[in-house]
PDB file of C-alpha atoms in Angstrom:
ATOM      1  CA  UNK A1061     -14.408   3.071   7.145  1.00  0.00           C
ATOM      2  CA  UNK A1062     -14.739  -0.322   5.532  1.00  0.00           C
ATOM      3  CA  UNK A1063     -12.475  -3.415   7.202  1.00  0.00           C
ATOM      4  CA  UNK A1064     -10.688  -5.789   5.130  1.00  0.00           C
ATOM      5  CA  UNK A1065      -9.104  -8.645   7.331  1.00  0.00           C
ATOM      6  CA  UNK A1066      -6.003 -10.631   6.878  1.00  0.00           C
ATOM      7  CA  UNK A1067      -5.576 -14.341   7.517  1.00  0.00           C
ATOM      8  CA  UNK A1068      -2.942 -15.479   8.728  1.00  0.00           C
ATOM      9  CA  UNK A1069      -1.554 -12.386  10.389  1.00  0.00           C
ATOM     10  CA  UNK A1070       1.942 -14.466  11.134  1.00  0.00           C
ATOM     11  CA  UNK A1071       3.291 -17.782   9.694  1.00  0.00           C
ATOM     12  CA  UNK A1072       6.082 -19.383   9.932  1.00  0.00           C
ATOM     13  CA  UNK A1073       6.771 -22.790   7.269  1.00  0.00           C
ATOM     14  CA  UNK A1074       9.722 -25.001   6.305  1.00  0.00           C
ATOM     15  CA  UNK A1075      10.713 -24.559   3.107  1.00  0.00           C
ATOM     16  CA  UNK A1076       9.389 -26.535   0.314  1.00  0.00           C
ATOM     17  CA  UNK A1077       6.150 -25.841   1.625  1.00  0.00           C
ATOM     18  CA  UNK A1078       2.546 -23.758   0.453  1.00  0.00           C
ATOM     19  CA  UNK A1079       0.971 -20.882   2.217  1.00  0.00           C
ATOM     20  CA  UNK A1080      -2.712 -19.605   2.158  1.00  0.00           C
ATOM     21  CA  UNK A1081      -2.929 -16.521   2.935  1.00  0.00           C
ATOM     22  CA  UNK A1082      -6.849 -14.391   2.793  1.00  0.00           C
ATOM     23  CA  UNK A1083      -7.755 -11.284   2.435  1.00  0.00           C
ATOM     24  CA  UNK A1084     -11.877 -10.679   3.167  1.00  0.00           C
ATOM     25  CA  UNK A1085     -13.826  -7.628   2.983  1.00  0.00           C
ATOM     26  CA  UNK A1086     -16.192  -7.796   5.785  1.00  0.00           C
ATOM     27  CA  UNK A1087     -18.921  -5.268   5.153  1.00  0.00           C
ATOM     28  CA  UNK A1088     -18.632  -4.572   1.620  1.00  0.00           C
ATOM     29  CA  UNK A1089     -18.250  -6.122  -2.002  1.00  0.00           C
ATOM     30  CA  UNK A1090     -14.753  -6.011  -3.590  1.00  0.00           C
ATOM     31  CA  UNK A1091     -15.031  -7.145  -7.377  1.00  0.00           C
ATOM     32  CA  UNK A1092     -10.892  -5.949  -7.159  1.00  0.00           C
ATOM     33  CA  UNK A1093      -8.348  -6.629  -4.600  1.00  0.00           C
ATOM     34  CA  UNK A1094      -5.205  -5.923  -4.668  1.00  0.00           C
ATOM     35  CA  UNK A1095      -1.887  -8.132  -3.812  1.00  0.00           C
ATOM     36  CA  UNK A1096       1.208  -6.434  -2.296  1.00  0.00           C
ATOM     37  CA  UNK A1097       4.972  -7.108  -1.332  1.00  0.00           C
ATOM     38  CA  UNK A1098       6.705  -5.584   0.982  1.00  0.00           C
ATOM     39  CA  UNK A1099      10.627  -6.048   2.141  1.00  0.00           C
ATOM     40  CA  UNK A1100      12.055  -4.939   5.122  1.00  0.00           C
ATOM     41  CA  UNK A1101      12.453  -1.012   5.068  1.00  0.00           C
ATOM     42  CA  UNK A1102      10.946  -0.562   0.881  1.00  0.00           C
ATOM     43  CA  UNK A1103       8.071   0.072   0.204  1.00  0.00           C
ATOM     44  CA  UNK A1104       4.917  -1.687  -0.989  1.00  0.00           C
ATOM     45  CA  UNK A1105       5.341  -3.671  -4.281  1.00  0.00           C
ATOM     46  CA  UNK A1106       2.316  -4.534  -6.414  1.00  0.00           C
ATOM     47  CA  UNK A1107       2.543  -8.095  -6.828  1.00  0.00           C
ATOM     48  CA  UNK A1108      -0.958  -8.641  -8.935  1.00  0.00           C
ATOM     49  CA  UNK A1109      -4.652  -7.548  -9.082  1.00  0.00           C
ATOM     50  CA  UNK A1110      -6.729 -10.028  -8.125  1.00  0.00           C
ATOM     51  CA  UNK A1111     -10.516 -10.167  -9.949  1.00  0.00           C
ATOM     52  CA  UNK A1112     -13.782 -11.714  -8.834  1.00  0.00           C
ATOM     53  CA  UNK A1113     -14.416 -15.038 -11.240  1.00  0.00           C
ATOM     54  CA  UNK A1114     -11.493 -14.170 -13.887  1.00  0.00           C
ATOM     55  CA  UNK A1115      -8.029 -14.801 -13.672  1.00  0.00           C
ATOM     56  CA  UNK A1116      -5.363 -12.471 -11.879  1.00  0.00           C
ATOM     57  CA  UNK A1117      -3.417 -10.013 -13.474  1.00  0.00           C
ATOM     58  CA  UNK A1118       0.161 -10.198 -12.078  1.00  0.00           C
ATOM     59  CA  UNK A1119       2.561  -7.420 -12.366  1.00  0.00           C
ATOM     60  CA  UNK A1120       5.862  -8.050 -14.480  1.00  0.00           C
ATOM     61  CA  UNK A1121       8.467 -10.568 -12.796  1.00  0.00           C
ATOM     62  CA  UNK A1122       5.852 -12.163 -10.406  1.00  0.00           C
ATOM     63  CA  UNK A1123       5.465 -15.755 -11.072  1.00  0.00           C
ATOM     64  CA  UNK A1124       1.795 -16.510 -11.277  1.00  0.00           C
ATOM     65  CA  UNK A1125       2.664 -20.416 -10.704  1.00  0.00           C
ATOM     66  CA  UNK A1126       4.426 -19.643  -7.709  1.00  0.00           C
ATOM     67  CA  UNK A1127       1.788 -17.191  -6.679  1.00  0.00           C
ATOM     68  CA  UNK A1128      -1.602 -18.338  -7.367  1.00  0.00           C
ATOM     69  CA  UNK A1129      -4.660 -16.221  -6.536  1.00  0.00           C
ATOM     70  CA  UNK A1130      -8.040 -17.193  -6.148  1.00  0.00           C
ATOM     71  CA  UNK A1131     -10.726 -14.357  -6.216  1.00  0.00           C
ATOM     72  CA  UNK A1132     -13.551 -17.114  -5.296  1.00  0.00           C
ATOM     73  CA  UNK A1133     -16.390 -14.410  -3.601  1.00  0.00           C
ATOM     74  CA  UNK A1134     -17.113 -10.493  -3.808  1.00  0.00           C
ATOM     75  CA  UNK A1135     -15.442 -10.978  -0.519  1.00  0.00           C
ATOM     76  CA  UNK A1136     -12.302 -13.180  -0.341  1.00  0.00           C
ATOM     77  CA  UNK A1137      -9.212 -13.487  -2.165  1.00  0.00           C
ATOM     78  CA  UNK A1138      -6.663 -15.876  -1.207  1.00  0.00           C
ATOM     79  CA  UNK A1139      -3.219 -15.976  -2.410  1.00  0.00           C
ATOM     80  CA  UNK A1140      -1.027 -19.010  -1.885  1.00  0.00           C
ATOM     81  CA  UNK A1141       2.598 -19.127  -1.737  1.00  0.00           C
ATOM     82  CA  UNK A1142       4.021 -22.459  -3.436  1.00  0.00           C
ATOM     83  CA  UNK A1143       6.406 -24.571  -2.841  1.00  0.00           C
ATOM     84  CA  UNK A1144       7.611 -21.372  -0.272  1.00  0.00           C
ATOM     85  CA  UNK A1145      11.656 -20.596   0.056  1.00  0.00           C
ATOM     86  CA  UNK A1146      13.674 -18.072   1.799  1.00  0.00           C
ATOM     87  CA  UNK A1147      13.509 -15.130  -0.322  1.00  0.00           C
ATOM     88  CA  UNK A1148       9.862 -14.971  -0.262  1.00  0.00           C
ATOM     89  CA  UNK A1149       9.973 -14.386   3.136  1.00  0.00           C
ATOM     90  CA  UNK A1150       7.857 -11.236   3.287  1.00  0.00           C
ATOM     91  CA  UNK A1151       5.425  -9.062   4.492  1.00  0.00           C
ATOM     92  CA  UNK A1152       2.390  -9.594   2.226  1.00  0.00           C
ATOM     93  CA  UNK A1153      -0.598  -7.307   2.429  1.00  0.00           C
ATOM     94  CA  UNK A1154      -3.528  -7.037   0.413  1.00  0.00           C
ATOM     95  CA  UNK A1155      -6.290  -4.128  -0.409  1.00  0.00           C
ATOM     96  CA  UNK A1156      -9.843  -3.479  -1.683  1.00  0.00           C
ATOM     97  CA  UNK A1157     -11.434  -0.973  -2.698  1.00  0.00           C
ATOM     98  CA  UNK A1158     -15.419  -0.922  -2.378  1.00  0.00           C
ATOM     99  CA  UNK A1159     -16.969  -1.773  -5.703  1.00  0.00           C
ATOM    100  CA  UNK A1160     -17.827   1.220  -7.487  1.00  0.00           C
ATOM    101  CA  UNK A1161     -15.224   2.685  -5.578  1.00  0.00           C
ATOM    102  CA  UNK A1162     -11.763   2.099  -7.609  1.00  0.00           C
ATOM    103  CA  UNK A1163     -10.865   5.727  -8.098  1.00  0.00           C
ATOM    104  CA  UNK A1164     -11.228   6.288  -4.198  1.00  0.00           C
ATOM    105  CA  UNK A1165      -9.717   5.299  -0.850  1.00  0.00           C
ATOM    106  CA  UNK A1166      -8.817   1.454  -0.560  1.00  0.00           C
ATOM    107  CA  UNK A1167      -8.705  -0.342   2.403  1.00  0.00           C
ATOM    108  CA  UNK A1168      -6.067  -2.188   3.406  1.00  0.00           C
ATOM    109  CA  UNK A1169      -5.980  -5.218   5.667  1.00  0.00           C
ATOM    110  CA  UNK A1170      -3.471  -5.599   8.475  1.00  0.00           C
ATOM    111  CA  UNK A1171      -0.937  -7.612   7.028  1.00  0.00           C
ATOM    112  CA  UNK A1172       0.630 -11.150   6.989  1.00  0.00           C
ATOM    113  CA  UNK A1173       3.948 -11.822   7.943  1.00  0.00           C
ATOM    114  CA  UNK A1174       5.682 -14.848   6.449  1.00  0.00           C
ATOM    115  CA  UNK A1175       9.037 -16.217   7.358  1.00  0.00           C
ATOM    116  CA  UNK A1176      10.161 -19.184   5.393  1.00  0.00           C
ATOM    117  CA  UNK A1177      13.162 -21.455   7.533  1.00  0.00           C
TER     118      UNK A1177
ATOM    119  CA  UNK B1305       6.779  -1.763 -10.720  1.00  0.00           C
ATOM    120  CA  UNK B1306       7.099   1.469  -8.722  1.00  0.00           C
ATOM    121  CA  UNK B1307       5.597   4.363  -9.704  1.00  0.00           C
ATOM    122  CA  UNK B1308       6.403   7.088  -7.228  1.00  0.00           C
ATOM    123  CA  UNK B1309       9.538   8.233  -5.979  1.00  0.00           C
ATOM    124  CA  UNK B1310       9.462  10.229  -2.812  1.00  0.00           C
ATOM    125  CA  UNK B1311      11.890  12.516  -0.790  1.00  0.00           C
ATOM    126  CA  UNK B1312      13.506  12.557   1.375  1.00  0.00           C
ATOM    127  CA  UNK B1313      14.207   8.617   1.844  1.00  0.00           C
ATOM    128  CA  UNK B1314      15.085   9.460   5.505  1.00  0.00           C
ATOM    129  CA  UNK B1315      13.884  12.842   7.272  1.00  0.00           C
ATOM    130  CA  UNK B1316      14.552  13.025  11.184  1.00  0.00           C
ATOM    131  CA  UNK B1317      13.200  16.135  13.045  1.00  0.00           C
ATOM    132  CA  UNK B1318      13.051  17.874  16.486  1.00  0.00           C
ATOM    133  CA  UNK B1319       9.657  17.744  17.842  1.00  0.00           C
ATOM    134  CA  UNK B1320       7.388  20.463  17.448  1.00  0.00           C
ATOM    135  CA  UNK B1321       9.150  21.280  13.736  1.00  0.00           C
ATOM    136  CA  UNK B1322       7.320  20.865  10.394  1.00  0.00           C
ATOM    137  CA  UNK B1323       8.092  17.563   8.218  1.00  0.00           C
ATOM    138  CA  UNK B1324       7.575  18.082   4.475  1.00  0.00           C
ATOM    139  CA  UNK B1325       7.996  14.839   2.198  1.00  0.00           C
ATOM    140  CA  UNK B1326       7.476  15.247  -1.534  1.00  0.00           C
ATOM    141  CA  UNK B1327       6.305  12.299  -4.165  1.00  0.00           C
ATOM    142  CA  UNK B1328       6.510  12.128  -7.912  1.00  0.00           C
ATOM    143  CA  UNK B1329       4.717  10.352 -10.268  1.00  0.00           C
ATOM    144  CA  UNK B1330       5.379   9.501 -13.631  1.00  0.00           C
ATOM    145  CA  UNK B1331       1.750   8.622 -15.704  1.00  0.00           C
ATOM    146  CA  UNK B1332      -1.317  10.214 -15.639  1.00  0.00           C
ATOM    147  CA  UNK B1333      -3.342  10.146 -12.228  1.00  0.00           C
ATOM    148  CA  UNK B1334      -7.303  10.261 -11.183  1.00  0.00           C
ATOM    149  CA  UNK B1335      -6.019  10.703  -7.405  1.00  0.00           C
ATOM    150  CA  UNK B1336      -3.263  10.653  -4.917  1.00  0.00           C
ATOM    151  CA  UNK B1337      -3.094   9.303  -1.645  1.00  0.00           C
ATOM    152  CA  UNK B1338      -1.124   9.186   1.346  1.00  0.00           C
ATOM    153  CA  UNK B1339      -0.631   6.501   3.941  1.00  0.00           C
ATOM    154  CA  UNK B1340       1.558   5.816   7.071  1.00  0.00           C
ATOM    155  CA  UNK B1341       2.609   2.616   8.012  1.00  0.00           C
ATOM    156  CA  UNK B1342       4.509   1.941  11.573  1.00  0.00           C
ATOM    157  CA  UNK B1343       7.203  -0.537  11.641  1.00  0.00           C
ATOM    158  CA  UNK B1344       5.661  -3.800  10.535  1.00  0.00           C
ATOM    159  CA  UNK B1345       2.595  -2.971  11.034  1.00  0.00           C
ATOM    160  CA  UNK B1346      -0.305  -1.952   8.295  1.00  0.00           C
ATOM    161  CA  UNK B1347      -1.169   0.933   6.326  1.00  0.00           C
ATOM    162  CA  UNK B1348      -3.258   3.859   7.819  1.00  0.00           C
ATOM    163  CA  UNK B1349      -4.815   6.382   5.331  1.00  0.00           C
ATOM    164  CA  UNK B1350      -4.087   9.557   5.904  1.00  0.00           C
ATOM    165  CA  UNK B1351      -5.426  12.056   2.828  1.00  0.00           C
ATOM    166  CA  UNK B1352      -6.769  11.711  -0.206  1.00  0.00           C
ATOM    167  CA  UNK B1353      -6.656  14.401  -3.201  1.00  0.00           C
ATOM    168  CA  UNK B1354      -8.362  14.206  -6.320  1.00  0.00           C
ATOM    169  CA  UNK B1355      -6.521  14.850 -10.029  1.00  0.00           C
ATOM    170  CA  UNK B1356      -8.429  18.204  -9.867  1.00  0.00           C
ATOM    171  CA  UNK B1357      -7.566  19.727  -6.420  1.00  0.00           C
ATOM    172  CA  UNK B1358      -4.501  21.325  -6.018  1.00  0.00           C
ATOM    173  CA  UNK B1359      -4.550  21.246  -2.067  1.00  0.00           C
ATOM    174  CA  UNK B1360      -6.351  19.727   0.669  1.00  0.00           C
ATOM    175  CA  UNK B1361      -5.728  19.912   4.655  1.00  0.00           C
ATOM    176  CA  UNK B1362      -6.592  17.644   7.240  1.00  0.00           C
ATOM    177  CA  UNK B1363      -5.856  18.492  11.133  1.00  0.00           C
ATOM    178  CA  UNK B1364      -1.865  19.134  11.181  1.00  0.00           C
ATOM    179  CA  UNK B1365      -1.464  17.528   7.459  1.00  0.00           C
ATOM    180  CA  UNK B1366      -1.591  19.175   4.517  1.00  0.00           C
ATOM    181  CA  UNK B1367      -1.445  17.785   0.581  1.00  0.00           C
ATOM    182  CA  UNK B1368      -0.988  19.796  -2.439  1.00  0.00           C
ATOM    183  CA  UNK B1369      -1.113  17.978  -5.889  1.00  0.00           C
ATOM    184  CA  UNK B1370       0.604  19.481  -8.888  1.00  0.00           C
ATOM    185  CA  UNK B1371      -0.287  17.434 -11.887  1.00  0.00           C
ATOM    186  CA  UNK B1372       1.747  19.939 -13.989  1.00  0.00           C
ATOM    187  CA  UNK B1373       4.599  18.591 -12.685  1.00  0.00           C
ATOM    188  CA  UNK B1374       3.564  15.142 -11.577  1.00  0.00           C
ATOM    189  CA  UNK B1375       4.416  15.966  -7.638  1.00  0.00           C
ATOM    190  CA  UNK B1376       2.465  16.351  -4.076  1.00  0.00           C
ATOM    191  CA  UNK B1377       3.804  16.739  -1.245  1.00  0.00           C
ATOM    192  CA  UNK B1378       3.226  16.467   2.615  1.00  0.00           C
ATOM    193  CA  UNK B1379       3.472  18.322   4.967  1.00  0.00           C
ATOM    194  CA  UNK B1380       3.222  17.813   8.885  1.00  0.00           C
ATOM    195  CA  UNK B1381       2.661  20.314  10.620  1.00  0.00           C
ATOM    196  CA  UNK B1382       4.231  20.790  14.939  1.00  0.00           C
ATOM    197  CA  UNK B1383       5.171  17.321  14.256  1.00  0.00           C
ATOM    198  CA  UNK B1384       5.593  14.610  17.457  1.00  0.00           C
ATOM    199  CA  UNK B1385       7.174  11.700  18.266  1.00  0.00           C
ATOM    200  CA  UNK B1386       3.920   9.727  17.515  1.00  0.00           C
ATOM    201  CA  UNK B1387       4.353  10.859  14.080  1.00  0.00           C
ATOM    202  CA  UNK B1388       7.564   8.738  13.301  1.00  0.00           C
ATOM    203  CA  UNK B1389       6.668   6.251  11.268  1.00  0.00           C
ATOM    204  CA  UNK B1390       7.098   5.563   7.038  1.00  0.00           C
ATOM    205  CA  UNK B1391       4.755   7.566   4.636  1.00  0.00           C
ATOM    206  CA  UNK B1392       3.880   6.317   1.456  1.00  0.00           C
ATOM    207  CA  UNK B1393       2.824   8.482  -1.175  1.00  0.00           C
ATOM    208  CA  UNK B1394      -0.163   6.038  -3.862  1.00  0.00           C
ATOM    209  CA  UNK B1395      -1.320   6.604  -7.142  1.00  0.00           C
ATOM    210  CA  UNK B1396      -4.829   5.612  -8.995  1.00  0.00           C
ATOM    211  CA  UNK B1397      -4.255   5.082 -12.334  1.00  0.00           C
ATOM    212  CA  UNK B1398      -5.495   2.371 -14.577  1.00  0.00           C
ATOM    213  CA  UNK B1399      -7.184   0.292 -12.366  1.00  0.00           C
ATOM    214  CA  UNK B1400      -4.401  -0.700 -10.204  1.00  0.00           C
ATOM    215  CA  UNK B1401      -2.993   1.788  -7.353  1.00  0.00           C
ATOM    216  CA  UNK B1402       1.305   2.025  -6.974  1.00  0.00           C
ATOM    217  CA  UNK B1403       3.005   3.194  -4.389  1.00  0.00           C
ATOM    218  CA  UNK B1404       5.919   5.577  -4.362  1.00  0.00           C
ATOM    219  CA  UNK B1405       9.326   4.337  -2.464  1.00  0.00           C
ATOM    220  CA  UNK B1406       8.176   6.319   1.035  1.00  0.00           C
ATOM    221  CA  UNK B1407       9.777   8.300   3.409  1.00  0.00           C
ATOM    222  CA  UNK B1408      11.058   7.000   6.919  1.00  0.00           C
ATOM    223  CA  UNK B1409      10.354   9.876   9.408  1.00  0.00           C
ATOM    224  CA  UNK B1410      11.714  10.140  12.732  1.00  0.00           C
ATOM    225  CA  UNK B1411      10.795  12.882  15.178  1.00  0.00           C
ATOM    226  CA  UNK B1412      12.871  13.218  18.506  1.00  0.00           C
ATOM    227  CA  UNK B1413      11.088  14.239  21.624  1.00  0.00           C
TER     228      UNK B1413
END
């Protein structure tokens, strides 16, 4: 099946502070990737959809200041947590399905794990 | 926002049993999947089933989709302790895939 890698897998950051985090497809285009939330013990929250040269859609309640995504290449997205606190202490993972592929099987990287002090 | 709510939240089982975990869904659906995600780690895809199957099997697992009723469910069959994990339950709508509020399994050896 097709990889999709996640960059940083852990980080750990003061508060006050911005976080990269990218997501690549390695051996396939993604025109679409996906951005995701999860909490300890719920499940995986949709945090926006993430589009190759146009902006992001974000989901309802997510902050698209606070979150901004950057779909720069058919194979990277990056989202970056800014000016990080506390609460968005998280695990954030992101998808992709193959291009021509959005009503199939998405791929889903491995994970980053952020803790905010 | 979620989509999908699953039971049960929390299903613990002697090894060897059968674990069934049902999803529903509220909007119209092209297909459903399933996933599995160990503590903290990421997602594995288990099964996929298209808006026009009603069942599909795969090894000990086995889907069935009732877009009637907006529901699928899961079911593990001579389940092991490898097995525990969470299961999600996702949907493929319009454009964007939600995930239902999962199922924490736990199988006792």
């Amino acid at each position: 099946g097709a990889v999709v890698s996640q960059h940083p897998s852990r980080v750990i950051c003061k508060s006050g502070t911005s976080v990269k985090i990218e997501c690549r497809s390695l051996d396939f285009q993604a025109t679409t990737m996906f951005w995701y939330r999860q909490f300890p013990k719920q499940s995986l929250m949709l945090m926006a959809t993430s589009n190759e040269g146009s902006k992001a859609t974000y989901e309802q309640g997510v902050e698209k200041d606070k979150f901004l995504i950057n779909h720069a290449s058919l194979t990277l997205s990056t989202l970056t947590v800014t000016s990080a606190h506390p609460e968005d202490s998280s695990f954030y993972i992101c998808s992709a399905p193959p291009t021509g592929g959005i009503w199939n099987e998405q791929f889903f990287g491995p994970g980053t794990r952020l803790t905010v002090l | 926002s979620q989509q999908g709510e699953e039971d049960p939240q929390a299903l613990s089982i002697q090894e060897g049993e059968n674990a069934t975990m049902n999803c529903s869904y509220k909007t119209s659906i092209n297909n459903l999947q399933w996933y599995r995600q160990n503590s903290g780690r990421g997602l594995v895809h288990l099964i996929l089933i298209r808006s026009n199957e009603r069942e599909k099997h795969s090894g000990r697992l086995r889907v069935t989709l009732d877009t009637s009723k907006k529901s699928s469910s899961l079911l593990i069959t001579a389940s092991r302790a490898a097995d525990t994990a969470s299961y999600f339950c996702s949907t493929s709508g319009t454009y964007k895939y939600i995930f239902g509020t999962g199922t924490r399994l736990k199988v006792l050896a």
